[in-house]
Tab-separated table of C-alpha atoms in Angstrom:
chain	number	residue	atom	x	y	z
M	1	PHE	CA	-111.025	-139.401	-47.637
M	2	THR	CA	-107.986	-137.539	-48.990
M	3	SER	CA	-109.942	-134.303	-49.143
M	4	GLY	CA	-111.139	-134.746	-45.540
M	5	LEU	CA	-107.608	-135.501	-44.371
M	6	MET	CA	-106.282	-132.369	-46.046
M	7	MET	CA	-109.019	-130.286	-44.446
M	8	THR	CA	-108.182	-131.732	-41.045
M	9	ILE	CA	-104.479	-131.019	-41.495
M	10	LYS	CA	-105.266	-127.482	-42.609
M	11	LEU	CA	-107.578	-126.941	-39.624
M	12	VAL	CA	-104.950	-128.218	-37.170
M	13	GLY	CA	-102.340	-126.016	-38.842
M	14	ASN	CA	-104.568	-122.968	-38.514
M	15	GLN	CA	-105.192	-123.715	-34.839
M	16	LEU	CA	-101.461	-124.075	-34.156
M	17	ALA	CA	-100.757	-120.849	-36.026
M	18	ALA	CA	-103.450	-119.067	-33.995
M	19	LYS	CA	-101.943	-120.329	-30.744
M	20	GLU	CA	-98.473	-119.193	-31.787
M	21	GLN	CA	-99.867	-115.778	-32.700
M	22	GLU	CA	-101.599	-115.557	-29.332
M	23	LYS	CA	-98.365	-116.462	-27.520
M	24	TYR	CA	-96.492	-113.838	-29.537
M	25	LEU	CA	-99.039	-111.135	-28.735
M	26	ILE	CA	-98.934	-112.000	-25.008
M	27	LYS	CA	-95.118	-111.897	-25.105
M	28	GLN	CA	-95.166	-108.497	-26.798
M	29	LYS	CA	-97.698	-107.175	-24.268
M	30	LEU	CA	-95.599	-108.298	-21.275
M	31	GLU	CA	-92.374	-106.933	-22.770
M	32	THR	CA	-94.066	-103.591	-23.400
M	33	GLU	CA	-95.375	-103.473	-19.833
M	34	LEU	CA	-91.939	-104.295	-18.414
M	35	LYS	CA	-90.312	-101.529	-20.479
M	36	PHE	CA	-93.025	-99.101	-19.391
M	37	LEU	CA	-92.468	-99.897	-15.707
M	38	ARG	CA	-88.710	-99.544	-16.095
M	39	ASN	CA	-89.032	-96.278	-18.013
M	40	GLN	CA	-91.204	-94.849	-15.246
M	41	THR	CA	-88.254	-95.203	-12.881
M	42	ASN	CA	-86.182	-92.728	-14.897
M	43	PRO	CA	-88.405	-89.613	-14.753
M	44	HIS	CA	-89.429	-90.457	-11.176
M	45	PHE	CA	-85.780	-90.633	-10.134
M	46	LEU	CA	-84.850	-87.550	-12.157
M	47	MET	CA	-87.629	-85.438	-10.626
M	48	ASN	CA	-86.577	-86.319	-7.089
M	49	THR	CA	-82.899	-85.666	-7.763
M	50	LEU	CA	-83.577	-82.340	-9.485
M	51	ASN	CA	-85.551	-81.302	-6.402
M	52	ASN	CA	-82.470	-82.102	-4.349
M	53	ILE	CA	-80.246	-80.029	-6.642
M	54	TYR	CA	-82.726	-77.160	-6.466
M	55	ALA	CA	-82.568	-77.253	-2.657
M	56	LEU	CA	-78.761	-77.138	-2.747
M	57	ALA	CA	-78.765	-74.298	-5.275
M	58	ARG	CA	-81.176	-72.301	-3.117
M	59	LYS	CA	-78.710	-72.582	-0.246
M	60	LYS	CA	-75.865	-71.685	-2.643
M	61	SER	CA	-74.144	-74.887	-1.564
M	62	ASP	CA	-70.637	-75.593	-2.845
M	63	ASP	CA	-71.797	-79.198	-3.392
M	64	THR	CA	-74.204	-78.300	-6.201
M	65	ALA	CA	-71.683	-78.840	-9.016
M	66	GLU	CA	-70.614	-82.215	-7.562
M	67	VAL	CA	-74.222	-83.387	-7.344
M	68	VAL	CA	-74.910	-82.369	-10.960
M	69	MET	CA	-71.854	-84.318	-12.127
M	70	ARG	CA	-72.884	-87.449	-10.223
M	71	LEU	CA	-76.416	-87.141	-11.546
M	72	SER	CA	-75.121	-87.043	-15.122
M	73	GLU	CA	-73.229	-90.291	-14.498
M	74	LEU	CA	-76.349	-91.985	-13.147
M	75	LEU	CA	-78.441	-90.780	-16.075
M	76	ARG	CA	-75.848	-92.104	-18.523
M	77	PHE	CA	-76.290	-95.555	-16.987
M	78	MET	CA	-80.080	-95.319	-17.150
M	79	LEU	CA	-80.083	-94.149	-20.765
M	80	TYR	CA	-77.425	-96.389	-22.283
M	81	GLU	CA	-76.856	-99.414	-20.053
M	82	SER	CA	-80.244	-100.357	-18.589
M	83	GLY	CA	-82.066	-101.273	-21.799
M	84	SER	CA	-81.210	-104.974	-21.612
M	85	ARG	CA	-83.482	-107.572	-20.063
M	86	PHE	CA	-80.747	-108.344	-17.527
M	87	ILE	CA	-77.513	-106.659	-16.458
M	88	PRO	CA	-74.629	-107.784	-14.215
M	89	LEU	CA	-75.596	-107.602	-10.557
M	90	THR	CA	-72.319	-105.796	-9.923
M	91	ASP	CA	-73.553	-102.950	-12.176
M	92	GLU	CA	-76.804	-102.675	-10.221
M	93	ILE	CA	-74.858	-102.566	-6.952
M	94	LYS	CA	-72.591	-99.825	-8.321
M	95	LEU	CA	-75.685	-97.850	-9.307
M	96	LEU	CA	-77.004	-98.122	-5.741
M	97	GLN	CA	-73.661	-97.039	-4.293
M	98	ASP	CA	-73.468	-94.066	-6.665
M	99	TYR	CA	-76.970	-93.012	-5.674
M	100	LEU	CA	-76.126	-93.311	-1.968
M	101	ASP	CA	-72.994	-91.209	-2.521
M	102	LEU	CA	-75.105	-88.618	-4.306
M	103	GLU	CA	-77.592	-88.347	-1.460
M	104	THR	CA	-74.851	-88.343	1.184
M	105	ILE	CA	-73.612	-85.048	-0.235
M	106	ARG	CA	-77.035	-83.519	0.318
M	107	TYR	CA	-77.707	-84.772	3.848
M	108	ASN	CA	-74.133	-84.576	5.115
M	109	ASN	CA	-73.835	-85.369	8.849
M	110	ARG	CA	-77.595	-85.635	9.410
M	111	LEU	CA	-77.684	-89.074	7.785
M	112	SER	CA	-75.904	-92.317	8.663
M	113	ILE	CA	-75.669	-94.837	5.812
M	114	ARG	CA	-74.537	-98.446	6.037
M	115	PHE	CA	-74.350	-100.600	2.912
M	116	ASN	CA	-73.081	-104.150	3.478
M	117	LYS	CA	-72.479	-106.338	0.428
M	118	LYS	CA	-71.577	-110.036	0.361
M	119	ILE	CA	-71.622	-111.897	-2.961
M	120	ASP	CA	-70.197	-115.359	-3.598
M	121	ASN	CA	-69.982	-114.892	-7.388
M	122	ASP	CA	-69.556	-111.836	-9.630
M	123	GLY	CA	-71.324	-113.510	-12.555
M	124	TYR	CA	-74.938	-113.019	-11.446
M	125	GLN	CA	-77.449	-111.147	-13.619
M	126	ILE	CA	-80.464	-109.120	-12.479
M	127	THR	CA	-83.289	-107.085	-13.979
M	128	PRO	CA	-81.933	-103.511	-14.302
M	129	LEU	CA	-83.147	-100.796	-11.918
M	130	LEU	CA	-84.976	-103.386	-9.823
M	131	LEU	CA	-83.439	-102.456	-6.464
M	132	LEU	CA	-83.119	-98.697	-6.979
M	133	PRO	CA	-86.804	-97.852	-6.199
M	134	PHE	CA	-86.446	-99.353	-2.716
M	135	VAL	CA	-83.399	-97.206	-1.964
M	136	GLU	CA	-84.974	-94.119	-3.501
M	137	ASN	CA	-88.108	-94.713	-1.411
M	138	ALA	CA	-86.023	-94.708	1.769
M	139	PHE	CA	-84.958	-91.147	0.972
M	140	LYS	CA	-88.157	-89.746	-0.494
M	141	HIS	CA	-90.644	-91.115	2.036
M	142	GLY	CA	-88.287	-91.520	4.959
M	143	ILE	CA	-85.202	-89.392	5.375
M	144	SER	CA	-86.470	-86.289	3.551
M	145	GLU	CA	-89.429	-86.141	5.957
M	146	THR	CA	-87.334	-86.581	9.090
M	147	ARG	CA	-86.126	-83.504	10.921
M	148	PHE	CA	-83.577	-85.233	13.137
M	149	GLU	CA	-80.595	-87.557	12.688
M	150	SER	CA	-81.535	-90.482	10.505
M	151	PHE	CA	-80.160	-93.759	9.181
M	152	ILE	CA	-80.450	-96.052	6.201
M	153	HIS	CA	-79.160	-99.586	6.651
M	154	ILE	CA	-78.818	-101.848	3.620
M	155	ASP	CA	-77.698	-105.472	3.590
M	156	LEU	CA	-77.291	-107.302	0.288
M	157	GLU	CA	-76.158	-110.922	0.218
M	158	VAL	CA	-76.088	-113.459	-2.593
M	159	CYS	CA	-75.297	-117.124	-2.038
M	160	ASN	CA	-75.862	-119.936	-4.551
M	161	GLY	CA	-78.063	-117.724	-6.682
M	162	ASP	CA	-80.311	-116.573	-3.833
M	163	LEU	CA	-80.317	-112.812	-3.291
M	164	ASN	CA	-81.396	-111.400	0.064
M	165	PHE	CA	-81.876	-107.647	0.193
M	166	LEU	CA	-82.806	-105.790	3.380
M	167	ILE	CA	-83.231	-102.035	3.672
M	168	GLU	CA	-84.364	-100.217	6.789
M	169	ASN	CA	-84.679	-96.478	7.274
M	170	THR	CA	-85.917	-94.079	9.900
M	171	ARG	CA	-89.161	-92.206	9.394
M	172	GLU	CA	-91.041	-89.631	11.413
M	173	GLY	CA	-94.657	-90.465	12.082
M	174	CYS	CA	-96.716	-92.544	9.691
M	175	ALA	CA	-98.258	-89.959	7.388
M	176	GLU	CA	-97.579	-92.063	4.296
M	177	CYS	CA	-98.891	-95.343	5.725
M	178	GLY	CA	-101.597	-96.830	3.571
M	179	LYS	CA	-100.980	-94.424	0.696
M	180	LYS	CA	-100.217	-95.809	-2.735
M	181	ASN	CA	-96.521	-95.660	-3.571
M	182	ILE	CA	-95.934	-95.730	-7.326
M	183	GLY	CA	-92.258	-96.662	-7.059
M	184	LEU	CA	-92.873	-99.690	-4.824
M	185	THR	CA	-95.950	-100.740	-6.813
M	186	ASN	CA	-93.934	-100.718	-10.029
M	187	ALA	CA	-91.069	-102.624	-8.405
M	188	ARG	CA	-93.473	-105.333	-7.256
M	189	ARG	CA	-94.885	-105.693	-10.777
M	190	GLN	CA	-91.392	-105.893	-12.261
M	191	LEU	CA	-90.651	-108.736	-9.869
M	192	GLU	CA	-93.780	-110.568	-11.045
M	193	LEU	CA	-92.750	-110.204	-14.686
M	194	SER	CA	-89.089	-111.134	-14.145
M	195	TYR	CA	-88.875	-113.910	-11.540
M	196	SER	CA	-90.938	-116.932	-10.575
M	197	ARG	CA	-89.350	-117.356	-7.145
M	198	TYR	CA	-89.234	-114.258	-4.972
M	199	ASP	CA	-90.671	-112.879	-1.757
M	200	LEU	CA	-91.254	-109.221	-0.902
M	201	GLU	CA	-92.141	-108.087	2.606
M	202	ILE	CA	-92.755	-104.443	3.512
M	203	LYS	CA	-93.203	-103.305	7.114
M	204	GLU	CA	-94.357	-99.783	7.942
M	205	GLY	CA	-93.766	-98.593	11.482
M	206	ASN	CA	-94.174	-95.254	13.211
M	207	ASP	CA	-90.423	-94.573	13.197
M	208	THR	CA	-88.956	-97.148	10.768
M	209	PHE	CA	-89.703	-98.534	7.311
M	210	THR	CA	-88.338	-101.950	6.346
M	211	VAL	CA	-88.196	-103.829	3.053
M	212	LYS	CA	-87.125	-107.471	2.869
M	213	LEU	CA	-86.678	-108.935	-0.589
M	214	SER	CA	-85.465	-112.388	-1.557
M	215	ILE	CA	-85.022	-113.513	-5.167
M	216	ASN	CA	-83.750	-116.663	-6.766
M	217	LEU	CA	-81.743	-115.019	-9.551
M	218	ASN	CA	-81.918	-118.177	-11.652
M	219	SER	CA	-85.726	-118.247	-11.710
M	220	HIS	CA	-86.070	-115.998	-14.766
M	221	VAL	CA	-89.566	-115.803	-16.178
M	222	GLU	CA	-89.576	-116.577	-19.890
M	223	ILE	CA	-91.585	-113.906	-21.647
């Protein structure tokens, strides 16, 4: 009887250890995927911004040096401050504003930008670089392909932990409709890995592109 009891205890212990190992491996896999998705944002962003600098340099624009300086500040944030699972929402908002300022230099009077922010608490945390792909997309697949005066309207509001983010931009024609967008695809997957309560709605029109995102910032997914 004693021998059988010991065998049973050992078997149960092995099963529990196997389950814990499985949970650990799943956790490691998801963390690796999340880091991979986040790291893809950096070279994607850098490539687009370098293209912008190249265009300014070709025109011998006096703004080239200013753009390079602002880019270095953004890269410093991406390299040294975005490695955490979560960062202050205020830091993410500053990153968006810095990026908008950077692009404003390039487009000058051809682009109208509105960025409204309303937050009831400065203590919120968010997954780093989560909102940037939506803003970057508005430039890459919207404004840069528009020959006439354009706009980007952004509204960000947080109340009682619920974030509502709306971004709308002009676009010319619908050449990109239906095509796979790596930046938006990655952003959607990051949402899945980071939050249990969110809603993402993307509307593609002939002359406008709209993204509506709502997140409960307290619904962190435990990896």
